PDB file of C-alpha atoms in Angstrom:
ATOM      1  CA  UNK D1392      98.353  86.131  99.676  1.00  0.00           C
ATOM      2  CA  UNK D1393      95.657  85.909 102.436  1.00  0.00           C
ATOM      3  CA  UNK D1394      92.855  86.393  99.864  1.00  0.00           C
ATOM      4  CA  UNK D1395      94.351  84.397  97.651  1.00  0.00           C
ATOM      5  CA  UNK D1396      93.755  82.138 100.133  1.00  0.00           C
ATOM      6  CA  UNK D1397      89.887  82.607 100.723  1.00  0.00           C
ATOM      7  CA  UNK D1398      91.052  84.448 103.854  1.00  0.00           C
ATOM      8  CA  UNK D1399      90.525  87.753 105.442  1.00  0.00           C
ATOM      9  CA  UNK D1400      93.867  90.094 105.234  1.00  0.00           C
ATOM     10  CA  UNK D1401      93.878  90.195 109.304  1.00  0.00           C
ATOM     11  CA  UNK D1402      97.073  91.797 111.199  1.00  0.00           C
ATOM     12  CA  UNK D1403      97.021  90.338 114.404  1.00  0.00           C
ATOM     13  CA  UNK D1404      98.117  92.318 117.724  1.00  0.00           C
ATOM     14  CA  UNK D1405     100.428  90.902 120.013  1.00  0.00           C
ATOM     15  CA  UNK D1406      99.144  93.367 122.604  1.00  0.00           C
ATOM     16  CA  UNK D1407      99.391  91.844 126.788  1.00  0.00           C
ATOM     17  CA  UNK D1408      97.373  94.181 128.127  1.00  0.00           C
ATOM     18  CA  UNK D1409      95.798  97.658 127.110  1.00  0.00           C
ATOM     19  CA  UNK D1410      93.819 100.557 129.160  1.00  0.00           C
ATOM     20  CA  UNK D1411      90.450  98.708 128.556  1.00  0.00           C
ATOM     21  CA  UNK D1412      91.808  95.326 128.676  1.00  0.00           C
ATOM     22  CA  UNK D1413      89.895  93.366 131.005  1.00  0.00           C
ATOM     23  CA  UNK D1414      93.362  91.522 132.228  1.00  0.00           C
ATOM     24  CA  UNK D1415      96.815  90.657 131.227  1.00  0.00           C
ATOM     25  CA  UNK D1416      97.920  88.012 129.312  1.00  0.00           C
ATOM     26  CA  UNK D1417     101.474  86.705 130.700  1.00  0.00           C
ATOM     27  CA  UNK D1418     102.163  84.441 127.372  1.00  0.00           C
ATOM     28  CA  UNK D1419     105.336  84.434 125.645  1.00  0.00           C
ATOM     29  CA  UNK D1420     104.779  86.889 122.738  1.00  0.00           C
ATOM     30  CA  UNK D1421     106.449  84.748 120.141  1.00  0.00           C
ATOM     31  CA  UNK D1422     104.325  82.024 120.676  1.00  0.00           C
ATOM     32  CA  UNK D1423     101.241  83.901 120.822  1.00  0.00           C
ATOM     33  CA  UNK D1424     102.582  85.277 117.051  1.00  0.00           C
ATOM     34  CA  UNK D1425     102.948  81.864 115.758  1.00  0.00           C
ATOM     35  CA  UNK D1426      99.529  80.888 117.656  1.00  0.00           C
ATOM     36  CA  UNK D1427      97.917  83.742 115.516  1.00  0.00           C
ATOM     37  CA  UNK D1428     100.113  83.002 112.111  1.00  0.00           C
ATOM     38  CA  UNK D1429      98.439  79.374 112.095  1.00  0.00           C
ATOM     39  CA  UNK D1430      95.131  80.861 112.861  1.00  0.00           C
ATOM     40  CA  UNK D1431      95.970  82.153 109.522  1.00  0.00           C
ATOM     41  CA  UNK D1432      96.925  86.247 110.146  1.00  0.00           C
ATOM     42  CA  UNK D1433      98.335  87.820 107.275  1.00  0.00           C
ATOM     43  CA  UNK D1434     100.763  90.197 108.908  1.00  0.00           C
ATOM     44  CA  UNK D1435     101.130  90.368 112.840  1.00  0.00           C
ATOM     45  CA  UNK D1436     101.367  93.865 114.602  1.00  0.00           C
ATOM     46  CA  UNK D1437     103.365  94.708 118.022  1.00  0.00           C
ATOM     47  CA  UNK D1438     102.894  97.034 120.766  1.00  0.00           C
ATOM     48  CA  UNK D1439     106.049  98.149 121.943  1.00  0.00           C
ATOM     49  CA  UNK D1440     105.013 101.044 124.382  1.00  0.00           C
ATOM     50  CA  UNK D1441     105.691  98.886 128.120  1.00  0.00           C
ATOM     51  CA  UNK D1442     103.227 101.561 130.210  1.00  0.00           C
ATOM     52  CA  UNK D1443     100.037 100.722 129.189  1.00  0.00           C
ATOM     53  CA  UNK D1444     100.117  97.991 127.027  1.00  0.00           C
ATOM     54  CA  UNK D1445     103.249  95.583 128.506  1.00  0.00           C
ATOM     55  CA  UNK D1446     105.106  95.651 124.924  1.00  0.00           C
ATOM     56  CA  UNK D1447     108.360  95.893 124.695  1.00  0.00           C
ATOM     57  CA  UNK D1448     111.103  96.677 121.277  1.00  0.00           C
ATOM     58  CA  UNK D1449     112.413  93.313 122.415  1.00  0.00           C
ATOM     59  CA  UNK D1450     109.543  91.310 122.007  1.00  0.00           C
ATOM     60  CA  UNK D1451     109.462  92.612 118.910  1.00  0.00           C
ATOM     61  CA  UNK D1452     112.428  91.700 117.472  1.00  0.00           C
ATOM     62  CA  UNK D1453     111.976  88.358 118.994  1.00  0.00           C
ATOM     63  CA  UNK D1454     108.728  87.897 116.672  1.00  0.00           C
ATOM     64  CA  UNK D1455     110.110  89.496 113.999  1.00  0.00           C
ATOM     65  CA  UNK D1456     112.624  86.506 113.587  1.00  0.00           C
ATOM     66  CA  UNK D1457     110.308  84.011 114.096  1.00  0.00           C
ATOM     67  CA  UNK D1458     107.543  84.338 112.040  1.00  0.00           C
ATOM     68  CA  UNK D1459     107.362  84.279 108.091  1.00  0.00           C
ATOM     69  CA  UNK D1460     105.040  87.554 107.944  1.00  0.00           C
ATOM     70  CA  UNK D1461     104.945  90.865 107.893  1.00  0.00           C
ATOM     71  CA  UNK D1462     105.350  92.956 111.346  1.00  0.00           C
ATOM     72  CA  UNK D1463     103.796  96.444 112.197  1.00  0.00           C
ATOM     73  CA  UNK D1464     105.280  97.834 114.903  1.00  0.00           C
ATOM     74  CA  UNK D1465     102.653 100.196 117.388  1.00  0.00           C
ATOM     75  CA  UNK D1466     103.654 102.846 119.865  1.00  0.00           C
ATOM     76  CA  UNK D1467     103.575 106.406 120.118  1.00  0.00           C
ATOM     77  CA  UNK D1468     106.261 107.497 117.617  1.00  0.00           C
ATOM     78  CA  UNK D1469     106.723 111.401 117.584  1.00  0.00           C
ATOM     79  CA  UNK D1470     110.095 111.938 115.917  1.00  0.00           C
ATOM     80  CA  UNK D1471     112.467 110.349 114.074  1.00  0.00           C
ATOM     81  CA  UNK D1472     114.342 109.281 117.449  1.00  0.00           C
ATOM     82  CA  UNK D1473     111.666 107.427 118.493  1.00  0.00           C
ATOM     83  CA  UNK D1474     111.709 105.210 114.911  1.00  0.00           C
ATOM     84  CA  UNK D1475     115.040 103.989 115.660  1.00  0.00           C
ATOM     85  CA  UNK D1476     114.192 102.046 118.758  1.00  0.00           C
ATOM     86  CA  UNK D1477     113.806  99.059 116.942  1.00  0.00           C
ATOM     87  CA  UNK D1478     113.622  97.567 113.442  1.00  0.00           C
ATOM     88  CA  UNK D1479     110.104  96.089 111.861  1.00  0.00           C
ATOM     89  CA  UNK D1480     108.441  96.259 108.202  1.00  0.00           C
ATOM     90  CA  UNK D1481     105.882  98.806 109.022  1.00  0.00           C
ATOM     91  CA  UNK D1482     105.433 101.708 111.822  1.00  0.00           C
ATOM     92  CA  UNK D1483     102.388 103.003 112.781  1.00  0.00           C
ATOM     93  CA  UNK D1484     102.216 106.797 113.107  1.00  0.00           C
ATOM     94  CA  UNK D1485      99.353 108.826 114.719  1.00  0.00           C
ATOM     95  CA  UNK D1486      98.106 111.581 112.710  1.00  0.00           C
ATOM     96  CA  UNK D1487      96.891 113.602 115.797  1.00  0.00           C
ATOM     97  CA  UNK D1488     100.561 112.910 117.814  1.00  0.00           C
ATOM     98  CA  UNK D1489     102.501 114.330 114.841  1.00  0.00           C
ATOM     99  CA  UNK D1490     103.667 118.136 113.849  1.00  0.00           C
ATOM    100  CA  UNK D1491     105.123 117.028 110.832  1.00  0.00           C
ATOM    101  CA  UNK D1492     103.488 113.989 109.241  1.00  0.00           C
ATOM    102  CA  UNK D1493     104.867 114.540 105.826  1.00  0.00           C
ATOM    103  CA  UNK D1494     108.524 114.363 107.421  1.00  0.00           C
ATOM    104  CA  UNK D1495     107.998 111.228 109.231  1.00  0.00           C
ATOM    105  CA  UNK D1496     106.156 109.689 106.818  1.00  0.00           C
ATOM    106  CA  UNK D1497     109.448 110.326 104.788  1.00  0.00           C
ATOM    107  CA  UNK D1498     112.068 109.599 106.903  1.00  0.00           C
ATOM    108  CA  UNK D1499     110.080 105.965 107.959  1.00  0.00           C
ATOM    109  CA  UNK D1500     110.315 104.854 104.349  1.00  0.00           C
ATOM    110  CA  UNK D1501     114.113 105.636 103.987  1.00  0.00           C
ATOM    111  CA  UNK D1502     114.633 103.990 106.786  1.00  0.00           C
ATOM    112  CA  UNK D1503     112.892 100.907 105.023  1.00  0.00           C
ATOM    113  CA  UNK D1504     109.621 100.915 107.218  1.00  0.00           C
ATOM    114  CA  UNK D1505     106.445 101.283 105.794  1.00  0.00           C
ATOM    115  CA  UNK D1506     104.085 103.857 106.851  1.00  0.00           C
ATOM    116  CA  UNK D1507     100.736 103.010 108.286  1.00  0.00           C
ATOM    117  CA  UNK D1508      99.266 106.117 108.819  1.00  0.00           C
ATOM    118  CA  UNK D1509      96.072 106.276 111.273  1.00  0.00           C
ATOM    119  CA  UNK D1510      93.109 108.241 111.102  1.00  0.00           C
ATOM    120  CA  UNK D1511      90.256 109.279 113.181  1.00  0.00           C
ATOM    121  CA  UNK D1512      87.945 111.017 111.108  1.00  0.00           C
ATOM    122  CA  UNK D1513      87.827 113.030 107.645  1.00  0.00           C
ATOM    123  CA  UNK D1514      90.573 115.991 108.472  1.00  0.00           C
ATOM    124  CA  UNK D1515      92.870 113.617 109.331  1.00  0.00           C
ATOM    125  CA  UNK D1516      91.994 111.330 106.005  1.00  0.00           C
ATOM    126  CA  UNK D1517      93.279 114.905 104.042  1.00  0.00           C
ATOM    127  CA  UNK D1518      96.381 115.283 106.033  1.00  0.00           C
ATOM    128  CA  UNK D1519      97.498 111.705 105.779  1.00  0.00           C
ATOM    129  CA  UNK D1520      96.449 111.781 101.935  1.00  0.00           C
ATOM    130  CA  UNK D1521      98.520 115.298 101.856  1.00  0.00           C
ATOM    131  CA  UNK D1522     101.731 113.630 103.372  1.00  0.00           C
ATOM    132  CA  UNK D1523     101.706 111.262 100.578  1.00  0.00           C
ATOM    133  CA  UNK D1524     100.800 107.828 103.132  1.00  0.00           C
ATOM    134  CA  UNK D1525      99.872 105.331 101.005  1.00  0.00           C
ATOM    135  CA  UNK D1526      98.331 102.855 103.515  1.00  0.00           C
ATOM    136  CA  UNK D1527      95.897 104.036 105.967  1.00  0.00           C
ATOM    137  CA  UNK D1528      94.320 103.094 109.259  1.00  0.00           C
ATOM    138  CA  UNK D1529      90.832 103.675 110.572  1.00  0.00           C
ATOM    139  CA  UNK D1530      90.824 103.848 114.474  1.00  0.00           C
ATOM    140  CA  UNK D1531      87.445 103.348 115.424  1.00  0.00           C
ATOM    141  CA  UNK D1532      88.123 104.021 118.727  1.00  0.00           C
ATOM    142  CA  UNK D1533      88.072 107.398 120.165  1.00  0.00           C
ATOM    143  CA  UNK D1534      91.560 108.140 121.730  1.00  0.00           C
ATOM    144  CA  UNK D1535      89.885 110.377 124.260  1.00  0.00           C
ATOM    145  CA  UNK D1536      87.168 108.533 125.630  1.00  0.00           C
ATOM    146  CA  UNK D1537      88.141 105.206 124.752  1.00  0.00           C
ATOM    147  CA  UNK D1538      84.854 104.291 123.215  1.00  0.00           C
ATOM    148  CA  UNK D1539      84.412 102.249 120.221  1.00  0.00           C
ATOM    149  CA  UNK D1540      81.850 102.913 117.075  1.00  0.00           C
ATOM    150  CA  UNK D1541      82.567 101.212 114.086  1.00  0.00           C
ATOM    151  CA  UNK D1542      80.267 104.016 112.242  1.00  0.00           C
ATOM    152  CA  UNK D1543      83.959 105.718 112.406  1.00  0.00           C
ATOM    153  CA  UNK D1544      85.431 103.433 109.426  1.00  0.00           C
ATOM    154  CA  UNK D1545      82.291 103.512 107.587  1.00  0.00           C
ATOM    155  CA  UNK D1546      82.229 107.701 107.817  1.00  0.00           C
ATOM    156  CA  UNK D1547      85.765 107.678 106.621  1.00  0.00           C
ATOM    157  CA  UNK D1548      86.224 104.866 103.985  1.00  0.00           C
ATOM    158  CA  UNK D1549      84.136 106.195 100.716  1.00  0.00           C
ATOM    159  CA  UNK D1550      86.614 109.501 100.684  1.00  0.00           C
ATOM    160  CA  UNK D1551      89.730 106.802 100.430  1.00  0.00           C
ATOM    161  CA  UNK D1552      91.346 106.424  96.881  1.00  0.00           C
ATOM    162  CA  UNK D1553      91.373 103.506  95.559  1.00  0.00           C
ATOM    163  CA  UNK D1554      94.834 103.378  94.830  1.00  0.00           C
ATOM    164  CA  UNK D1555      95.580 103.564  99.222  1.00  0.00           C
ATOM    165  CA  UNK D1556      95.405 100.767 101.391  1.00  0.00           C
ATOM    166  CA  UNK D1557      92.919 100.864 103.861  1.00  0.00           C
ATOM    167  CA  UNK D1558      93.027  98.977 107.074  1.00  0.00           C
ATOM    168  CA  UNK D1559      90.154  99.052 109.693  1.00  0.00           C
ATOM    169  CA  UNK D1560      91.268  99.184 113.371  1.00  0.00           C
ATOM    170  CA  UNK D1561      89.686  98.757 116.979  1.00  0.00           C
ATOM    171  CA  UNK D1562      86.218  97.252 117.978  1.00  0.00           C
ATOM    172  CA  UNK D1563      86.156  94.340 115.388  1.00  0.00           C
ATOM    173  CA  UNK D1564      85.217  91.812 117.589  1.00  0.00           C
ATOM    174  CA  UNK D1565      83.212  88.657 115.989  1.00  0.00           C
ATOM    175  CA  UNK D1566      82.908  87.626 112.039  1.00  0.00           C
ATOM    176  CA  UNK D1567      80.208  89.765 111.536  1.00  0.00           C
ATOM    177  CA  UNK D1568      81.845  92.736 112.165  1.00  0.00           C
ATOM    178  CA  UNK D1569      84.696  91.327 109.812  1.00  0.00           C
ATOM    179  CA  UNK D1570      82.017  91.012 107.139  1.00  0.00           C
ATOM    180  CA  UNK D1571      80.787  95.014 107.996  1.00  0.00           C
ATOM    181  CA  UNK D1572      83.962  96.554 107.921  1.00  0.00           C
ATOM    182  CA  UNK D1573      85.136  94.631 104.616  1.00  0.00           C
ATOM    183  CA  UNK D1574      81.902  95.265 103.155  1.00  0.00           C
ATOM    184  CA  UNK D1575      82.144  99.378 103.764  1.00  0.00           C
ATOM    185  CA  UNK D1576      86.131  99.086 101.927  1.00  0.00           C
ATOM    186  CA  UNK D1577      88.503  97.484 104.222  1.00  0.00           C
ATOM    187  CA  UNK D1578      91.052  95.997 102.539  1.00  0.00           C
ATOM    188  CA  UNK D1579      92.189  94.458 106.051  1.00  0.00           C
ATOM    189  CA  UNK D1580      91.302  94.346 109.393  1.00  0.00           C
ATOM    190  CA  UNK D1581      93.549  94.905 112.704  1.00  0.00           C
ATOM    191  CA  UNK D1582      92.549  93.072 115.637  1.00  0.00           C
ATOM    192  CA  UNK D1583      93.913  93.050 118.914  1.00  0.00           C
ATOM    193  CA  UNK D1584      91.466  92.382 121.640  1.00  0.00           C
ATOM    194  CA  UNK D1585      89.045  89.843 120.057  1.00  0.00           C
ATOM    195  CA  UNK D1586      92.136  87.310 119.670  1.00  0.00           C
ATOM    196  CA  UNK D1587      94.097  88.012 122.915  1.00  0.00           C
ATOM    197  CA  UNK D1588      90.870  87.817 124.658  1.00  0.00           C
ATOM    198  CA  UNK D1589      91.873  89.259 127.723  1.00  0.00           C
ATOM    199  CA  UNK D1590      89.305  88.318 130.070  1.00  0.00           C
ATOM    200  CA  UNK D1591      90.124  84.932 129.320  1.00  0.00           C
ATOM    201  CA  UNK D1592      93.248  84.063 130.185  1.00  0.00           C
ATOM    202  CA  UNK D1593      94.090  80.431 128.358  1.00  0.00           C
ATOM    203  CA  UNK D1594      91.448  81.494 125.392  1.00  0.00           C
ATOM    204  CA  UNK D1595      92.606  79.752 122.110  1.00  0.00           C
ATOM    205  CA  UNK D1596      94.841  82.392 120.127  1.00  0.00           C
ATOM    206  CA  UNK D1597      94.783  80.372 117.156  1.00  0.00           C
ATOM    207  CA  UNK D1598      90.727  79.762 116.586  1.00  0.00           C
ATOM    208  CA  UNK D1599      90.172  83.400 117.794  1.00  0.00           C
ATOM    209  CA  UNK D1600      92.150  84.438 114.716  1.00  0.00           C
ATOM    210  CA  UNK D1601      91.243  81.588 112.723  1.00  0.00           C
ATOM    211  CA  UNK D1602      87.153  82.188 112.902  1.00  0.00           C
ATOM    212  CA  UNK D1603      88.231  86.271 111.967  1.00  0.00           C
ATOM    213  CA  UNK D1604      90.213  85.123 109.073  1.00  0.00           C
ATOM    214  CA  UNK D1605      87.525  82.401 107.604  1.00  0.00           C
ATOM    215  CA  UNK D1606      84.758  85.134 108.104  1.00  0.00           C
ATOM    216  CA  UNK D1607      83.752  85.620 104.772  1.00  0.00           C
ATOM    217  CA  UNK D1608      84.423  81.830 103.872  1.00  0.00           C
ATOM    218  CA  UNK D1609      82.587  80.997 106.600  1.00  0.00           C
ATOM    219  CA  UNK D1610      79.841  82.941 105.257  1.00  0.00           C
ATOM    220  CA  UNK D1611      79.561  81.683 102.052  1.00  0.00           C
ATOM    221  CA  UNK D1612      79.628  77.995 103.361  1.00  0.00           C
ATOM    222  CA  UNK D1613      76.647  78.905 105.524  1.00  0.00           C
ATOM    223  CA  UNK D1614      75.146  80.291 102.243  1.00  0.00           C
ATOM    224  CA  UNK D1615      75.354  77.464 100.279  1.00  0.00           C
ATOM    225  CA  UNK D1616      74.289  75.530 102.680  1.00  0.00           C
ATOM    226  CA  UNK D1617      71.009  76.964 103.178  1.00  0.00           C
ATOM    227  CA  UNK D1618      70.561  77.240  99.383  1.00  0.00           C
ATOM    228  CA  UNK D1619      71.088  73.504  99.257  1.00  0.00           C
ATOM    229  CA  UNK D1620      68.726  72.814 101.925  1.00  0.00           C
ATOM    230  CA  UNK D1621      66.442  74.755 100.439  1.00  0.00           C
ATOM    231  CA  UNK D1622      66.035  73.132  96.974  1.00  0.00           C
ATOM    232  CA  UNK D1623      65.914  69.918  98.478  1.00  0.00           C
ATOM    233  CA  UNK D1624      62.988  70.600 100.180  1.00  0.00           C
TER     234      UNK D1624
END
C-alpha cells in the first residue's frame, strides 16, 4: 500500500532507548506509533526486551490496538516459550541466537506470526533460505561490535530470490541512505534511531519518518525541478 502511495515501505521502531542510543526517550509508546503512522510508516516494529532497550510486551499490545498497521515485534526470541509472551503480526528471529531456525520459523507461523528472519552476512542468507523464511532482514550492524556499514545489505542482497522479502535494517539514517539501500534491493527499510532521534529529546517523530518515507518522491521532485530549471534557461 505504501508504494502505492509514492512512499517508501518503512517499519518504524518504537525503540526508548538502545546500547548506542545517545539518550532515552520517556514518550508514551502509543503515541510515538501514531506520531510515526502519520509520518506515513507502513508497518511499525516494537522492542519488547526492557534491559537494554526499555520495551516492554505491554507496550506492545497497547500499539497493537491502536494503530491500523502491521506490528513486528523485536526481542531475543530463542524458543517457542519465549513467542508466547505476547501477541503481534510478525516476530523477529535472530539467525545467530537460534539452534533450530527451521522449527521456530514453523512454530511462529502456526501460531499466526510471521517470520522475519535476520541476517548478518551470506551463511546466514543460506540458513534462513534453508528454513523456508520467506521475509528476510539485513542487519547492518554488527551484533558484536556494534558498528554500522551499510556495505552489509549491499554484500547480501543480489544472492536474495526474488520471490523473498527483503527488508534492510540498522544505520539508515537520512533519505539518501533510503535511496542506497532501495536502490541495492530493499523492498523496505527498518528504522529505529533516525526517527526516535535520541539525542534529541522533543525531535519531531512524525517529519523524521515522514522525510524517510517521501525519500524517493522527494527525489524525483528535486529532479524535475532541476530539469525544469534547466530548459528554461
Amino acid at each position: 500500500r505504501a508504494e502505492a502511495d509514492g512512499r517508501v515501505p518503512v517499519i518504524a521502531e518504537v525503540k526508548p532507548t538502545s546500547p548506542t542510543a545517545e539518550g532515552t526517550r520517556a514518550d508514551d509508546p502509543v503515541e510515538l506509533a501514531e506520531a510515526m503512522v502519520e509520518g506515513g510508516a507502513a508497518a511499525i516494529s516494537v522492542l519488547t526486551e526492557p534491559t537494554h532497550f526499555g520495551g516492554s510486551p505491554e507496550a506492545l499490545t497497547r500499539i497493537r490496538a491502536a494503530v491500523n498497521v502491521p506490528v513486528l515485534r523485536k526481542d531475543f526470541v530463542l524458543d517457542e516459550d519465549g513467542m508466547d509472551v505476547v501477541e503481534a503480526d510478525l516476530l523477529l528471529l535472530i539467525v545467530r541466537f537460534i539452534d533450530d531456525l527451521e522449527g521456530l520459523v514453523a512454530a511462529a507461523r502456526e501460531r499466526g506470526f510471521q517470520p522475519l528472519v535476520e541476517v548478518h552476512d551470506r551463511a546466514e542468507l543460506e540458513t534462513a533460505l534453508e528454513a523456508g523464511a520467506e521475509i528476510i532482514g539485513v542487519n547492518n550492524r554488527d551484533l558484536a561490535k556494534l558498528e554500522v556499514d551499510l556495505e552489509t545489505f549491499e554484500s547480501v542482497a543480489p544472492h536474495v530470490p526474488d520471490d523473498v522479502t527483503l527488508i534492510d535494517e540498522s544505520g539508515v539514517s537520512s533519505p539518501a541512505d533510503v535511496r542506497r539501500m532501495r536502490e541495492a534491493g530493499a523492498d523496505a527499510l527498518l528504522v529505529g534511531s533516525a526517527i526516535m532521534d535520541h539525542g534529541a529529546g522533543d525531535s519531531d517523530v512524525t517529519e523524521n519518518t515522514r522525510r524517510l518515507t517521501r525519500a524517493e518522491s522527494a527525489e524525483t521532485t528535486a529532479s524535475t525541478d532541476s530539469r525544469t530549471e534547466t530548459d528554461q534557461t
